[in-house]
C-alpha cells in the first residue's frame, strides 16, 4: 500500500501518518498540491492520496484529471465541521477522516484501498493444488492468467506469485482495468509526453515504467478496450511501450500477471477480446476454485478473519460455536472469500458472550444467515476434496512426473517451449519424455492455434 500524504507533516497529521505506517503503508510526503501532481507524474506512484482539508482538493483532483492521473483522494483535518467535510467530498474526495485520528478508521480506509497485506490462507486440497502449480511457475518469466469468480482472491494469488518470484524485491504494481475510465487507462498504463493532449503540461510515467524490473498486475483484463488490447499486445511481444504522444519506444522489463472473472475464450468468440493477446497472457492459467469448491477452507479462513478483526477492533478473540461453524460450512458463499470476510467482520462486532454464535453471523441487511447447502451436499464436497489427496498416494515417482509434465503442457495449451521453461528442463528432454509417453499410448496435448512449438 503506497500512501502519498499532502500537507504540513506536523501535529495530528503526523500521528495519522505513523498509524498508517504501523498498518504497513509505504508513505511519501509533499506539502503542496502541485508537488503531489509532480510526484505522480515522475512515477513515484501512490495507491491513495491523504490530503489536508485546508488545501485545494478540487484543484488537485482537477490537475490530476487533466493529466489523466487516476489516484483516489481521502481528505483529513482537525476541528473540521460537517460543512467543510461535505465540501471536501463534493470536491472529489472519496472519504473524510477527522483528526485526531482513530486507528480503526485509518486501518479501514487503507484496507478498502489495498489488499497487499493479505496472506494466503488455505487448507483445502483443491486450493493447495493451485498453490503447487503457482509455486512451480513463480520463478519463471511466464505471463500468468488468474481466473475465477469475483471474490475468490485473484489479487492475493498474484501477490503470492510475485513474492515467490525472482522479482520479489522489485515493485508490484496493480491496475484495475475495470475501475479506471477508458479515456484515462492508456495514460495510466503507458504514460504520456508533454503536450500529448490538452492538460499534459509535462511528461508522465505510466504503470509499465513504474513496474520496471518487477511485476505488473492487470486486474480484470477483460474490461480493456480493443484498441488498448493491441497496444498491450505489442508491449508484451516487444518489451517496449509507447507513451501517449511519444516519438520513440521505451524499453521495459516486467512480468505481467492478468486476472479475469469472465471466460476469455468466450470473449474471443464474441469478438470483444483478442485471441493473440489471450495466448500471450495465458501462458499459464491459475484457476482459483470458488469457496463452494473448497469447503475445507471455510473454517480456516473464518478463524483467520475472526482473529484479524478482533485485533483490529480491540475486542477479545472468541471461538465459533458448534452451530455457527456448521452454518458457515453449509452456506454457499456466492461472494466467495470477500463475502466470508465481511460476514466474519460483522460477527466479531456483533458477538456477545464467550463464543461467536449463529445470531452474530448476519447478512449485510441484518438478516441472519441461512444454510444454502444441505448437510449431505457438504459432506459429499468434503469427501471429493479428500479424494484429490488420496489420488496421489501409491503412485510411483515416474507416474507423478508424467502427470506433472502433461498437466503443465495442458496449462500451456500444448506449447512445448513454454512448458519446458516452466518445468526447468530442456526442450530436448521434454521432447524425449513426450515421445516415450506417446509410445506407451498416452495422449499428448497438441499445440492449439496460436501456440508455437519447438518440438
Protein backbone atom coordinates (compact mmCIF):
# COMPACT_ATOMS: atom_id res chain seq x y z
CA UNK A 1 0.00 0.00 0.00
CA UNK A 2 1.63 3.28 -1.17
CA UNK A 3 0.35 6.41 0.55
CA UNK A 4 1.19 9.97 -0.56
CA UNK A 5 0.48 12.49 2.21
CA UNK A 6 -0.15 16.08 1.09
CA UNK A 7 0.10 18.83 3.71
CA UNK A 8 2.33 20.06 6.52
CA UNK A 9 3.56 16.99 8.37
CA UNK A 10 3.04 18.16 11.94
CA UNK A 11 0.64 17.64 14.81
CA UNK A 12 -2.25 15.26 14.23
CA UNK A 13 -1.42 14.64 10.57
CA UNK A 14 1.94 13.23 11.67
CA UNK A 15 0.10 10.95 14.10
CA UNK A 16 -2.14 9.72 11.27
CA UNK A 17 0.94 9.00 9.14
CA UNK A 18 2.52 6.94 11.95
CA UNK A 19 -0.72 4.95 12.26
CA UNK A 20 -0.74 4.31 8.52
CA UNK A 21 2.87 3.14 8.63
CA UNK A 22 2.03 0.81 11.51
CA UNK A 23 -0.57 -0.75 9.18
CA UNK A 24 2.16 -1.46 6.61
CA UNK A 25 1.69 1.58 4.35
CA UNK A 26 4.73 2.93 2.48
CA UNK A 27 4.47 6.68 2.97
CA UNK A 28 5.77 9.57 0.87
CA UNK A 29 5.15 13.21 1.75
CA UNK A 30 4.84 16.58 -0.01
CA UNK A 31 3.50 19.85 1.35
CA UNK A 32 1.71 21.37 -1.66
CA UNK A 33 -0.83 20.24 -4.23
CA UNK A 34 1.40 20.88 -7.25
CA UNK A 35 4.16 18.81 -5.65
CA UNK A 36 1.75 15.88 -5.38
CA UNK A 37 0.92 16.01 -9.08
CA UNK A 38 4.62 16.33 -9.92
CA UNK A 39 5.49 13.28 -7.80
CA UNK A 40 2.80 11.21 -9.51
CA UNK A 41 3.96 12.46 -12.89
CA UNK A 42 7.52 11.26 -12.26
CA UNK A 43 6.36 7.74 -11.50
CA UNK A 44 6.54 7.94 -7.70
CA UNK A 45 3.29 6.03 -7.66
CA UNK A 46 0.64 6.04 -4.95
CA UNK A 47 -2.44 3.97 -4.28
CA UNK A 48 -4.02 6.72 -2.19
CA UNK A 49 -3.61 10.45 -1.51
CA UNK A 50 -4.22 11.63 2.08
CA UNK A 51 -4.77 15.40 1.71
CA UNK A 52 -5.11 18.14 4.32
CA UNK A 53 -8.61 19.58 4.11
CA UNK A 54 -7.16 23.10 4.15
CA UNK A 55 -5.58 22.61 0.74
CA UNK A 56 -7.27 22.98 -2.64
CA UNK A 57 -8.57 19.42 -3.02
CA UNK A 58 -10.74 20.26 -6.03
CA UNK A 59 -7.74 21.89 -7.75
CA UNK A 60 -5.50 18.89 -7.02
CA UNK A 61 -8.05 16.42 -8.37
CA UNK A 62 -8.64 18.61 -11.44
CA UNK A 63 -4.89 18.87 -12.12
CA UNK A 64 -4.50 15.09 -11.86
CA UNK A 65 -7.53 14.50 -14.06
CA UNK A 66 -6.24 16.92 -16.70
CA UNK A 67 -3.08 14.83 -16.92
CA UNK A 68 -5.02 11.56 -16.81
CA UNK A 69 -3.65 10.58 -13.41
CA UNK A 70 -6.11 8.39 -11.52
CA UNK A 71 -5.46 8.11 -7.76
CA UNK A 72 -8.24 8.24 -5.12
CA UNK A 73 -8.15 11.07 -2.54
CA UNK A 74 -9.06 10.94 1.15
CA UNK A 75 -9.36 14.29 2.95
CA UNK A 76 -8.43 14.87 6.60
CA UNK A 77 -8.36 17.75 9.03
CA UNK A 78 -8.50 18.99 12.63
CA UNK A 79 -11.69 20.59 14.00
CA UNK A 80 -13.38 20.37 10.61
CA UNK A 81 -17.11 20.98 10.67
CA UNK A 82 -19.74 18.98 8.75
CA UNK A 83 -20.00 21.63 6.03
CA UNK A 84 -16.25 21.60 5.34
CA UNK A 85 -16.13 17.79 5.33
CA UNK A 86 -19.07 17.69 2.91
CA UNK A 87 -17.32 20.26 0.70
CA UNK A 88 -14.24 18.02 0.52
CA UNK A 89 -16.41 15.10 -0.58
CA UNK A 90 -18.14 17.28 -3.19
CA UNK A 91 -14.69 18.34 -4.41
CA UNK A 92 -13.96 14.71 -5.24
CA UNK A 93 -12.52 13.14 -2.07
CA UNK A 94 -13.68 9.56 -1.57
CA UNK A 95 -13.73 9.84 2.23
CA UNK A 96 -13.05 12.25 5.11
CA UNK A 97 -11.01 11.32 8.20
CA UNK A 98 -11.28 13.62 11.23
CA UNK A 99 -8.11 14.39 13.15
CA UNK A 100 -7.02 13.42 15.79
CA UNK A 101 -7.25 10.09 14.01
CA UNK A 102 -8.71 6.79 15.17
CA UNK A 103 -6.53 3.78 14.46
CA UNK A 104 -9.53 1.68 13.40
CA UNK A 105 -10.64 4.29 10.87
CA UNK A 106 -7.16 4.62 9.38
CA UNK A 107 -6.91 0.82 9.11
CA UNK A 108 -10.38 0.56 7.50
CA UNK A 109 -9.60 3.22 4.87
CA UNK A 110 -6.28 1.58 3.96
CA UNK A 111 -7.86 -1.88 3.83
CA UNK A 112 -10.56 -0.58 1.48
CA UNK A 113 -7.89 0.57 -0.98
CA UNK A 114 -5.32 -2.22 -0.91
CA UNK A 115 -5.10 -5.97 -0.41
CA UNK A 116 -1.32 -6.12 -0.21
CA UNK A 117 -1.10 -7.43 3.35
CA UNK A 118 -3.40 -10.42 2.90
CA UNK A 119 -1.69 -13.77 3.49
CA UNK A 120 -2.55 -16.89 1.53
CA UNK A 121 -4.66 -18.95 3.96
CA UNK A 122 -5.75 -22.36 2.72
CA UNK A 123 -6.15 -25.97 3.80
CA UNK A 124 -8.39 -27.44 1.10
CA UNK A 125 -6.73 -29.87 -1.36
CA UNK A 126 -8.36 -28.14 -4.34
CA UNK A 127 -6.70 -24.83 -3.48
CA UNK A 128 -3.44 -26.43 -2.43
CA UNK A 129 -3.21 -27.98 -5.89
CA UNK A 130 -3.37 -24.49 -7.40
CA UNK A 131 -0.72 -23.31 -4.93
CA UNK A 132 1.62 -26.10 -6.00
CA UNK A 133 1.30 -25.00 -9.62
CA UNK A 134 1.82 -21.36 -8.57
CA UNK A 135 4.99 -22.34 -6.71
CA UNK A 136 6.17 -24.25 -9.75
CA UNK A 137 5.82 -21.34 -12.17
CA UNK A 138 6.52 -18.38 -9.86
CA UNK A 139 10.25 -18.16 -10.61
CA UNK A 140 9.75 -18.32 -14.35
CA UNK A 141 9.22 -15.29 -16.56
CA UNK A 142 5.98 -16.67 -17.99
CA UNK A 143 2.90 -14.47 -18.14
CA UNK A 144 0.13 -15.83 -15.93
CA UNK A 145 -3.65 -15.54 -16.23
CA UNK A 146 -5.51 -15.97 -12.94
CA UNK A 147 -9.19 -16.76 -13.38
CA UNK A 148 -12.11 -17.36 -11.06
CA UNK A 149 -15.29 -15.84 -9.72
CA UNK A 150 -15.35 -12.42 -8.08
CA UNK A 151 -14.08 -12.55 -4.52
CA UNK A 152 -12.02 -15.77 -4.74
CA UNK A 153 -8.72 -13.96 -4.09
CA UNK A 154 -7.19 -13.43 -7.53
CA UNK A 155 -5.13 -10.40 -6.46
CA UNK A 156 -3.99 -12.24 -3.33
CA UNK A 157 -2.74 -15.04 -5.59
CA UNK A 158 -1.00 -12.54 -7.87
CA UNK A 159 0.86 -11.05 -4.90
CA UNK A 160 1.74 -14.57 -3.74
CA UNK A 161 3.29 -15.37 -7.14
CA UNK A 162 5.24 -12.09 -7.10
CA UNK A 163 6.55 -12.78 -3.59
CA UNK A 164 7.78 -16.21 -4.74
CA UNK A 165 9.33 -14.87 -7.96
CA UNK A 166 12.85 -13.69 -8.74
CA UNK A 167 11.37 -10.18 -8.88
CA UNK A 168 10.14 -10.24 -5.28
CA UNK A 169 12.38 -7.34 -4.22
CA UNK A 170 11.18 -5.16 -7.10
CA UNK A 171 7.86 -3.27 -7.46
CA UNK A 172 4.46 -4.95 -7.60
CA UNK A 173 2.10 -2.55 -9.39
CA UNK A 174 -1.63 -3.25 -9.71
CA UNK A 175 -4.01 -1.62 -12.19
CA UNK A 176 -7.76 -2.29 -12.07
CA UNK A 177 -8.78 -2.08 -15.73
CA UNK A 178 -12.48 -2.04 -14.79
CA UNK A 179 -12.20 0.83 -12.29
CA UNK A 180 -10.36 3.37 -14.47
CA UNK A 181 -12.31 5.21 -17.19
CA UNK A 182 -11.37 4.18 -20.71
CA UNK A 183 -10.04 7.63 -21.63
CA UNK A 184 -7.65 7.56 -18.64
CA UNK A 185 -6.45 3.96 -18.82
CA UNK A 186 -3.99 4.44 -21.69
CA UNK A 187 -2.07 7.18 -19.86
CA UNK A 188 -2.33 5.20 -16.62
CA UNK A 189 -0.62 2.23 -18.24
CA UNK A 190 1.78 3.77 -20.74
CA UNK A 191 2.23 7.37 -19.54
CA UNK A 192 2.34 10.40 -21.83
CA UNK A 193 4.64 13.13 -23.10
CA UNK A 194 4.29 16.85 -22.57
CA UNK A 195 1.75 18.31 -24.99
CA UNK A 196 0.25 14.91 -25.90
CA UNK A 197 -3.22 16.33 -25.18
CA UNK A 198 -4.80 19.36 -23.54
CA UNK A 199 -3.67 19.37 -19.91
CA UNK A 200 -0.49 17.33 -20.47
CA UNK A 201 1.89 20.00 -19.13
CA UNK A 202 4.76 17.58 -18.50
CA UNK A 203 5.89 14.02 -19.10
CA UNK A 204 4.01 11.44 -17.01
CA UNK A 205 5.42 7.99 -16.19
CA UNK A 206 2.85 5.19 -16.50
CA UNK A 207 2.41 1.92 -14.63
CA UNK A 208 4.55 -0.07 -17.07
CA UNK A 209 7.54 2.08 -16.24
CA UNK A 210 6.68 2.18 -12.52
CA UNK A 211 6.77 -1.63 -12.53
CA UNK A 212 10.09 -1.84 -14.41
CA UNK A 213 12.07 -4.78 -13.05
CA UNK A 214 9.04 -6.07 -11.17
CA UNK A 215 5.51 -7.33 -11.74
CA UNK A 216 2.53 -5.57 -13.31
CA UNK A 217 -0.92 -6.90 -12.39
CA UNK A 218 -3.66 -6.12 -14.91
CA UNK A 219 -6.78 -6.75 -12.84
CA UNK A 220 -10.00 -7.58 -14.75
CA UNK A 221 -8.20 -7.51 -18.11
CA UNK A 222 -11.44 -8.46 -19.89
CA UNK A 223 -12.70 -4.88 -19.45
CA UNK A 224 -9.89 -3.37 -21.54
CA UNK A 225 -10.85 -1.54 -24.73
CA UNK A 226 -9.96 -3.32 -28.01
CA UNK A 227 -7.62 -0.51 -29.11
CA UNK A 228 -5.64 -0.74 -25.88
CA UNK A 229 -5.52 -4.53 -26.23
CA UNK A 230 -3.50 -4.06 -29.44
CA UNK A 231 -1.08 -1.70 -27.70
CA UNK A 232 -0.74 -4.11 -24.76
CA UNK A 233 -0.01 -7.00 -27.15
CA UNK A 234 2.90 -5.05 -28.66
CA UNK A 235 4.25 -4.25 -25.19
CA UNK A 236 4.20 -7.96 -24.28
CA UNK A 237 5.77 -9.07 -27.57
CA UNK A 238 8.45 -6.42 -27.94
CA UNK A 239 9.03 -5.46 -24.27
CA UNK A 240 8.71 -1.81 -25.26
CA UNK A 241 5.93 0.71 -24.72
CA UNK A 242 4.89 3.92 -26.44
CA UNK A 243 3.93 6.82 -24.21
CA UNK A 244 0.91 8.75 -25.47
CA UNK A 245 2.36 11.40 -27.79
CA UNK A 246 5.81 9.80 -27.63
CA UNK A 247 8.24 9.80 -30.56
CA UNK A 248 10.28 6.73 -29.62
CA UNK A 249 9.61 3.45 -27.79
CA UNK A 250 10.64 2.93 -24.17
CA UNK A 251 12.12 -0.40 -23.07
CA UNK A 252 10.55 -2.10 -20.04
CA UNK A 253 11.46 -5.22 -18.11
CA UNK A 254 8.36 -6.55 -16.40
CA UNK A 255 6.46 -9.73 -15.71
CA UNK A 256 2.73 -9.45 -16.45
CA UNK A 257 0.02 -11.18 -14.45
CA UNK A 258 -3.60 -10.69 -15.50
CA UNK A 259 -6.88 -11.61 -13.83
CA UNK A 260 -10.39 -12.09 -15.11
CA UNK A 261 -13.72 -13.26 -13.72
CA UNK A 262 -15.02 -13.74 -17.27
CA UNK A 263 -14.50 -16.62 -19.70
CA UNK A 264 -11.95 -15.02 -22.03
CA UNK A 265 -12.25 -17.83 -24.58
CA UNK A 266 -15.94 -16.93 -24.86
CA UNK A 267 -14.99 -13.23 -25.07
CA UNK A 268 -12.73 -14.13 -28.01
CA UNK A 269 -15.62 -15.92 -29.72
CA UNK A 270 -17.79 -12.85 -29.14
CA UNK A 271 -15.17 -10.63 -30.75
CA UNK A 272 -14.54 -8.45 -27.69
CA UNK A 273 -11.12 -9.85 -26.75
CA UNK A 274 -8.13 -10.53 -28.98
CA UNK A 275 -7.21 -14.18 -29.40
CA UNK A 276 -3.49 -13.39 -29.86
CA UNK A 277 -3.49 -11.37 -26.62
CA UNK A 278 -5.16 -14.24 -24.78
CA UNK A 279 -2.38 -16.60 -25.86
CA UNK A 280 0.25 -14.08 -24.76
CA UNK A 281 -1.31 -13.67 -21.33
CA UNK A 282 -2.39 -17.26 -20.78
CA UNK A 283 1.00 -18.99 -20.89
CA UNK A 284 -0.03 -20.49 -17.56
CA UNK A 285 -3.56 -20.43 -16.18
CA UNK A 286 -4.23 -20.49 -12.45
CA UNK A 287 -7.94 -21.12 -11.97
CA UNK A 288 -8.96 -20.38 -8.41
CA UNK A 289 -11.85 -22.56 -7.23
CA UNK A 290 -14.86 -20.89 -5.67
CA UNK A 291 -15.33 -21.22 -1.92
CA UNK A 292 -18.09 -23.77 -2.67
CA UNK A 293 -15.43 -25.96 -4.31
CA UNK A 294 -13.00 -25.72 -1.39
CA UNK A 295 -15.11 -26.43 1.71
CA UNK A 296 -12.13 -27.18 3.94
CA UNK A 297 -11.02 -23.54 3.56
CA UNK A 298 -14.15 -22.07 5.14
CA UNK A 299 -13.17 -22.91 8.72
CA UNK A 300 -9.53 -21.82 8.47
CA UNK A 301 -10.44 -18.58 6.72
CA UNK A 302 -13.19 -17.82 9.24
CA UNK A 303 -10.74 -18.37 12.12
CA UNK A 304 -8.13 -16.17 10.41
CA UNK A 305 -10.60 -13.31 9.84
CA UNK A 306 -12.01 -13.61 13.38
CA UNK A 307 -8.52 -13.13 14.85
CA UNK A 308 -7.71 -10.32 12.42
CA UNK A 309 -10.81 -8.26 13.15
CA UNK A 310 -10.78 -8.92 16.87
CA UNK A 311 -7.30 -7.39 16.98
CA UNK A 312 -8.25 -4.53 14.64
CA UNK A 313 -11.30 -3.58 16.70
CA UNK A 314 -9.81 -4.13 20.15
CA UNK A 315 -12.26 -6.85 21.17
CA UNK A 316 -11.42 -10.25 22.69
CA UNK A 317 -10.87 -13.23 20.43
CA UNK A 318 -13.80 -15.64 20.55
CA UNK A 319 -14.16 -19.15 19.09
CA UNK A 320 -17.14 -20.04 16.92
CA UNK A 321 -19.89 -22.08 18.49
CA UNK A 322 -20.57 -25.51 17.00
CA UNK A 323 -23.81 -24.18 15.47
CA UNK A 324 -22.05 -21.16 13.93
CA UNK A 325 -19.30 -23.37 12.50
CA UNK A 326 -21.92 -25.65 10.92
CA UNK A 327 -23.73 -22.64 9.46
CA UNK A 328 -20.54 -21.30 7.89
CA UNK A 329 -19.80 -24.69 6.33
CA UNK A 330 -23.28 -25.11 4.82
CA UNK A 331 -23.75 -21.63 3.35
CA UNK A 332 -22.90 -21.37 -0.38
CA UNK A 333 -20.93 -18.07 -0.19
CA UNK A 334 -21.84 -16.64 -3.62
CA UNK A 335 -19.49 -13.72 -2.88
CA UNK A 336 -16.70 -16.17 -2.05
CA UNK A 337 -13.84 -15.19 0.30
CA UNK A 338 -14.72 -11.49 0.16
CA UNK A 339 -18.26 -12.20 1.38
CA UNK A 340 -16.98 -14.55 4.09
CA UNK A 341 -14.53 -11.92 5.32
CA UNK A 342 -17.23 -9.26 5.58
CA UNK A 343 -19.56 -11.67 7.39
CA UNK A 344 -16.87 -12.58 9.93
CA UNK A 345 -16.02 -8.90 10.48
CA UNK A 346 -19.68 -8.23 11.32
CA UNK A 347 -19.85 -11.32 13.52
CA UNK A 348 -16.82 -10.21 15.54
CA UNK A 349 -18.51 -6.87 16.22
CA UNK A 350 -21.96 -8.32 16.96
CA UNK A 351 -20.90 -11.30 19.10
CA UNK A 352 -21.95 -11.11 22.74
CA UNK A 353 -20.65 -13.78 25.08
CA UNK A 354 -17.77 -16.25 25.16
CA UNK A 355 -18.42 -17.55 21.62
CA UNK A 356 -19.43 -16.24 18.19
CA UNK A 357 -22.91 -17.73 17.81
CA UNK A 358 -25.27 -18.04 14.86
CA UNK A 359 -27.11 -14.88 15.92
CA UNK A 360 -23.95 -12.84 15.17
CA UNK A 361 -23.47 -14.25 11.66
CA UNK A 362 -25.66 -11.95 9.60
CA UNK A 363 -26.22 -10.66 6.09
CA UNK A 364 -25.34 -7.02 5.31
CA UNK A 365 -29.01 -6.04 5.76
CA UNK A 366 -29.10 -7.59 9.26
CA UNK A 367 -30.87 -10.85 8.38
CA UNK A 368 -29.41 -13.99 9.88
CA UNK A 369 -27.51 -16.25 7.53
CA UNK A 370 -29.42 -19.26 6.21
CA UNK A 371 -27.84 -22.56 5.15
CA UNK A 372 -27.84 -22.95 1.37
CA UNK A 373 -26.21 -26.39 1.22
CA UNK A 374 -27.79 -29.46 2.75
CA UNK A 375 -25.58 -31.50 5.06
CA UNK A 376 -25.34 -34.31 2.53
CA UNK A 377 -24.04 -31.98 -0.18
CA UNK A 378 -21.49 -30.51 2.21
CA UNK A 379 -20.31 -33.98 3.21
CA UNK A 380 -20.00 -35.03 -0.45
CA UNK A 381 -17.94 -31.92 -1.15
CA UNK A 382 -15.56 -32.73 1.71
CA UNK A 383 -15.28 -36.36 0.52
CA UNK A 384 -14.48 -35.20 -3.01
CA UNK A 385 -11.76 -32.91 -1.68
CA UNK A 386 -10.24 -35.74 0.36
CA UNK A 387 -10.25 -37.94 -2.72
CA UNK A 388 -7.97 -35.48 -4.53
CA UNK A 389 -5.30 -36.04 -1.88
CA UNK A 390 -5.77 -39.82 -1.81
CA UNK A 391 -5.22 -39.98 -5.58
CA UNK A 392 -1.54 -39.16 -5.06
CA UNK A 393 -0.95 -41.98 -2.58
CA UNK A 394 0.54 -45.15 -4.08
CA UNK A 395 1.80 -43.56 -7.30
CA UNK A 396 5.42 -44.00 -8.39
CA UNK A 397 7.76 -41.09 -8.97
CA UNK A 398 7.61 -41.81 -12.72
CA UNK A 399 3.82 -41.63 -12.67
CA UNK A 400 3.91 -38.35 -10.76
CA UNK A 401 6.48 -36.94 -13.20
CA UNK A 402 4.30 -37.91 -16.16
CA UNK A 403 1.24 -36.32 -14.60
CA UNK A 404 3.17 -33.14 -13.85
CA UNK A 405 4.59 -32.86 -17.38
CA UNK A 406 1.26 -33.48 -19.09
CA UNK A 407 -0.62 -31.15 -16.73
CA UNK A 408 1.88 -28.35 -17.34
CA UNK A 409 1.72 -28.91 -21.09
CA UNK A 410 -2.07 -28.71 -20.93
CA UNK A 411 -1.91 -25.44 -18.99
CA UNK A 412 0.39 -24.08 -21.72
CA UNK A 413 -2.09 -25.01 -24.49
CA UNK A 414 0.40 -27.59 -25.82
CA UNK A 415 3.24 -25.06 -26.18
CA UNK A 416 6.38 -27.18 -25.71
CA UNK A 417 8.77 -24.25 -25.29
CA UNK A 418 6.74 -22.62 -22.51
CA UNK A 419 6.20 -25.96 -20.76
CA UNK A 420 9.93 -26.76 -20.80
CA UNK A 421 10.76 -23.34 -19.36
CA UNK A 422 8.23 -23.76 -16.55
CA UNK A 423 9.39 -27.29 -15.76
CA UNK A 424 13.04 -26.19 -15.74
CA UNK A 425 14.12 -28.77 -18.32
CA UNK A 426 15.47 -28.51 -21.86
CA UNK A 427 13.17 -28.74 -24.85
CA UNK A 428 15.12 -31.89 -25.89
CA UNK A 429 14.39 -33.57 -22.54
CA UNK A 430 10.73 -32.65 -22.79
CA UNK A 431 10.51 -33.95 -26.37
CA UNK A 432 12.12 -37.25 -25.34
CA UNK A 433 9.67 -37.64 -22.45
CA UNK A 434 6.68 -36.93 -24.70
CA UNK A 435 7.92 -39.40 -27.31
CA UNK A 436 8.26 -42.00 -24.56
CA UNK A 437 4.71 -41.36 -23.35
CA UNK A 438 3.32 -41.43 -26.89
CA UNK A 439 4.99 -44.81 -27.48
CA UNK A 440 3.10 -46.07 -24.41
CA UNK A 441 -0.17 -44.94 -25.97
CA UNK A 442 -0.60 -41.87 -23.76
CA UNK A 443 -2.50 -38.95 -25.35
CA UNK A 444 -0.25 -35.87 -25.65
CA UNK A 445 -1.81 -32.37 -25.70
CA UNK A 446 -1.35 -30.91 -29.16
CA UNK A 447 -0.38 -27.26 -29.67
CA UNK A 448 -3.52 -25.16 -30.06
CA UNK A 449 -3.99 -22.47 -32.67
CA UNK A 450 -1.59 -19.60 -31.97
CA UNK A 451 0.58 -21.63 -29.58
CA UNK A 452 4.03 -22.09 -31.10
CA UNK A 453 6.03 -25.24 -30.51
CA UNK A 454 9.65 -26.13 -30.76
CA UNK A 455 9.03 -29.85 -30.57
